[in-house]
PDB file of C-alpha atoms in Angstrom:
ATOM      1  CA  SER A   8     -30.086   7.797  11.756  1.00  0.00           C
ATOM      2  CA  SER A   9     -26.641   7.965  10.350  1.00  0.00           C
ATOM      3  CA  GLY A  10     -27.989   9.033   7.049  1.00  0.00           C
ATOM      4  CA  ILE A  11     -25.852   6.167   5.261  1.00  0.00           C
ATOM      5  CA  ASN A  12     -27.791   4.094   2.917  1.00  0.00           C
ATOM      6  CA  ALA A  13     -28.141   0.367   5.059  1.00  0.00           C
ATOM      7  CA  GLU A  14     -26.716  -1.438   1.881  1.00  0.00           C
ATOM      8  CA  TRP A  15     -23.478   1.044   1.444  1.00  0.00           C
ATOM      9  CA  PRO A  16     -20.527  -1.087   3.135  1.00  0.00           C
ATOM     10  CA  LEU A  17     -19.172  -0.029   6.464  1.00  0.00           C
ATOM     11  CA  ARG A  18     -16.086   1.352   7.016  1.00  0.00           C
ATOM     12  CA  PRO A  19     -13.566  -0.027   9.858  1.00  0.00           C
ATOM     13  CA  GLY A  20     -14.318   3.413  11.757  1.00  0.00           C
ATOM     14  CA  GLY A  21     -17.813   2.739  11.418  1.00  0.00           C
ATOM     15  CA  PRO A  22     -21.234   3.945   9.879  1.00  0.00           C
ATOM     16  CA  TRP A  23     -19.796   8.090  10.516  1.00  0.00           C
ATOM     17  CA  ALA A  24     -18.220  10.397   8.529  1.00  0.00           C
ATOM     18  CA  ASN A  25     -14.793  10.950   9.511  1.00  0.00           C
ATOM     19  CA  SER A  26     -13.763  14.732  10.933  1.00  0.00           C
ATOM     20  CA  VAL A  27     -10.990  16.878   9.735  1.00  0.00           C
ATOM     21  CA  LEU A  28     -10.383  19.832  11.875  1.00  0.00           C
ATOM     22  CA  ALA A  29      -7.967  22.727  11.818  1.00  0.00           C
ATOM     23  CA  LYS A  30      -4.942  22.019  13.669  1.00  0.00           C
ATOM     24  CA  GLU A  31      -3.988  24.050  16.921  1.00  0.00           C
ATOM     25  CA  ASN A  32      -0.555  25.013  16.622  1.00  0.00           C
ATOM     26  CA  THR A  33       0.208  24.274  20.325  1.00  0.00           C
ATOM     27  CA  ARG A  34      -2.259  21.247  20.827  1.00  0.00           C
ATOM     28  CA  SER A  35      -1.940  17.362  19.645  1.00  0.00           C
ATOM     29  CA  CYS A  36      -4.494  16.161  17.453  1.00  0.00           C
ATOM     30  CA  ALA A  37      -5.274  13.265  19.939  1.00  0.00           C
ATOM     31  CA  ASP A  38      -6.231  16.163  22.434  1.00  0.00           C
ATOM     32  CA  GLN A  39      -8.100  18.333  19.932  1.00  0.00           C
ATOM     33  CA  CYS A  40      -9.892  14.734  18.504  1.00  0.00           C
ATOM     34  CA  ALA A  41     -10.593  13.899  22.586  1.00  0.00           C
ATOM     35  CA  ASP A  42     -12.566  17.596  22.865  1.00  0.00           C
ATOM     36  CA  THR A  43     -15.223  16.124  20.038  1.00  0.00           C
ATOM     37  CA  SER A  44     -17.926  13.939  19.212  1.00  0.00           C
ATOM     38  CA  SER A  45     -15.138  11.933  17.249  1.00  0.00           C
ATOM     39  CA  PRO A  46     -12.709  11.187  19.650  1.00  0.00           C
ATOM     40  CA  GLU A  47     -10.052   9.074  17.991  1.00  0.00           C
ATOM     41  CA  CYS A  48      -7.433  10.638  15.813  1.00  0.00           C
ATOM     42  CA  ASP A  49      -6.429   8.528  12.717  1.00  0.00           C
ATOM     43  CA  ALA A  50      -3.688  11.447  11.690  1.00  0.00           C
ATOM     44  CA  ASP A  51      -2.140  15.023  11.912  1.00  0.00           C
ATOM     45  CA  VAL A  52      -1.755  16.003   8.383  1.00  0.00           C
ATOM     46  CA  ALA A  53      -0.056  18.965   6.725  1.00  0.00           C
ATOM     47  CA  ILE A  54      -1.735  19.746   3.249  1.00  0.00           C
ATOM     48  CA  GLN A  55      -0.448  22.015   0.217  1.00  0.00           C
ATOM     49  CA  GLY A  56      -2.681  22.005  -2.942  1.00  0.00           C
ATOM     50  CA  ASP A  57      -1.880  23.374  -6.283  1.00  0.00           C
ATOM     51  CA  PHE A  58      -4.345  26.187  -7.898  1.00  0.00           C
ATOM     52  CA  GLY A  59      -6.482  25.521 -10.495  1.00  0.00           C
ATOM     53  CA  LYS A  60      -8.601  22.496 -11.846  1.00  0.00           C
ATOM     54  CA  ALA A  61      -6.975  18.786 -12.145  1.00  0.00           C
ATOM     55  CA  THR A  62      -6.223  17.823 -15.175  1.00  0.00           C
ATOM     56  CA  SER A  63      -4.769  14.606 -14.931  1.00  0.00           C
ATOM     57  CA  TYR A  64      -5.020  11.074 -12.714  1.00  0.00           C
ATOM     58  CA  THR A  65      -1.356  10.801 -12.578  1.00  0.00           C
ATOM     59  CA  ALA A  66       0.459  14.128 -12.220  1.00  0.00           C
ATOM     60  CA  PRO A  67       0.497  15.232  -8.468  1.00  0.00           C
ATOM     61  CA  ILE A  68      -2.018  18.443  -7.594  1.00  0.00           C
ATOM     62  CA  GLY A  69      -0.433  18.832  -4.196  1.00  0.00           C
ATOM     63  CA  SER A  70       1.621  17.589  -1.142  1.00  0.00           C
ATOM     64  CA  PHE A  71       0.836  16.349   2.457  1.00  0.00           C
ATOM     65  CA  TYR A  72       3.134  14.674   5.255  1.00  0.00           C
ATOM     66  CA  ASN A  73       1.411  12.605   7.882  1.00  0.00           C
ATOM     67  CA  TYR A  74       2.646  13.399  11.415  1.00  0.00           C
ATOM     68  CA  GLY A  75       1.390  11.150  14.683  1.00  0.00           C
ATOM     69  CA  CYS A  76      -1.311  12.279  16.792  1.00  0.00           C
ATOM     70  CA  ALA A  77       0.602  12.398  19.996  1.00  0.00           C
ATOM     71  CA  THR A  78       2.414  15.442  19.863  1.00  0.00           C
ATOM     72  CA  PRO A  79       1.796  19.116  18.694  1.00  0.00           C
ATOM     73  CA  GLY A  80       4.842  18.600  16.293  1.00  0.00           C
ATOM     74  CA  ASN A  81       6.218  21.971  14.401  1.00  0.00           C
ATOM     75  CA  THR A  82       4.162  24.626  16.734  1.00  0.00           C
ATOM     76  CA  ASN A  83       4.919  27.397  13.875  1.00  0.00           C
ATOM     77  CA  VAL A  84       1.659  29.470  13.847  1.00  0.00           C
ATOM     78  CA  GLN A  85       2.075  30.258  10.226  1.00  0.00           C
ATOM     79  CA  PHE A  86       0.592  26.480   9.607  1.00  0.00           C
ATOM     80  CA  ASP A  87      -2.465  27.199  11.888  1.00  0.00           C
ATOM     81  CA  GLU A  88      -5.225  27.934   9.537  1.00  0.00           C
ATOM     82  CA  VAL A  89      -7.147  29.473  12.458  1.00  0.00           C
ATOM     83  CA  LYS A  90      -4.350  32.019  13.428  1.00  0.00           C
ATOM     84  CA  ALA A  91      -3.178  32.792   9.714  1.00  0.00           C
ATOM     85  CA  THR A  92      -4.231  36.136   8.537  1.00  0.00           C
ATOM     86  CA  ASP A  93      -7.112  35.805   5.652  1.00  0.00           C
ATOM     87  CA  GLU A  94      -4.462  37.126   3.399  1.00  0.00           C
ATOM     88  CA  GLY A  95      -2.099  34.286   3.957  1.00  0.00           C
ATOM     89  CA  VAL A  96      -4.900  31.863   3.764  1.00  0.00           C
ATOM     90  CA  LEU A  97      -6.639  32.984   0.517  1.00  0.00           C
ATOM     91  CA  GLU A  98      -3.601  34.466  -1.201  1.00  0.00           C
ATOM     92  CA  GLY A  99      -1.226  31.774  -0.344  1.00  0.00           C
ATOM     93  CA  ILE A 100       1.098  34.419   1.563  1.00  0.00           C
ATOM     94  CA  GLY A 101       3.676  33.190   3.908  1.00  0.00           C
ATOM     95  CA  ILE A 102       3.207  29.432   3.996  1.00  0.00           C
ATOM     96  CA  ALA A 103       2.279  26.571   1.702  1.00  0.00           C
ATOM     97  CA  TYR A 104       0.997  24.096   3.998  1.00  0.00           C
ATOM     98  CA  TYR A 105      -1.752  23.902   6.733  1.00  0.00           C
ATOM     99  CA  ARG A 106      -2.022  21.295   9.315  1.00  0.00           C
ATOM    100  CA  PHE A 107      -5.565  19.330  10.365  1.00  0.00           C
ATOM    101  CA  CYS A 108      -6.516  16.695  12.700  1.00  0.00           C
ATOM    102  CA  CYS A 109      -8.229  13.736  11.070  1.00  0.00           C
ATOM    103  CA  CYS A 110     -10.777  12.491  13.740  1.00  0.00           C
ATOM    104  CA  ARG A 111     -13.448   9.751  14.060  1.00  0.00           C
ATOM    105  CA  LYS A 112     -15.707   7.997  16.257  1.00  0.00           C
ATOM    106  CA  PRO A 113     -14.449   4.554  18.142  1.00  0.00           C
TER     107      PRO A 113
END
């Protein structure tokens, strides 16, 4: 069972939740997604969010870049959340963006 109510409308990608993976800096998202149970890549995104609670529906609270799935893109290890230091991730030291792969079932 998918765990989704049968009355809930199906998304174009099927009745499953999509996956978000931490992106390895030396691999493409197409390759990373292919190694999972959600093998189709929809996007390679770099995301930066502000600290704190949102207070408006119209004020930006972060930024993102959307890259293609086919290449590793920027291979700077600082954008790789797994390889980054704990301090770098938790305290925002060194880099403002981390990259992720958006994967789905076919």
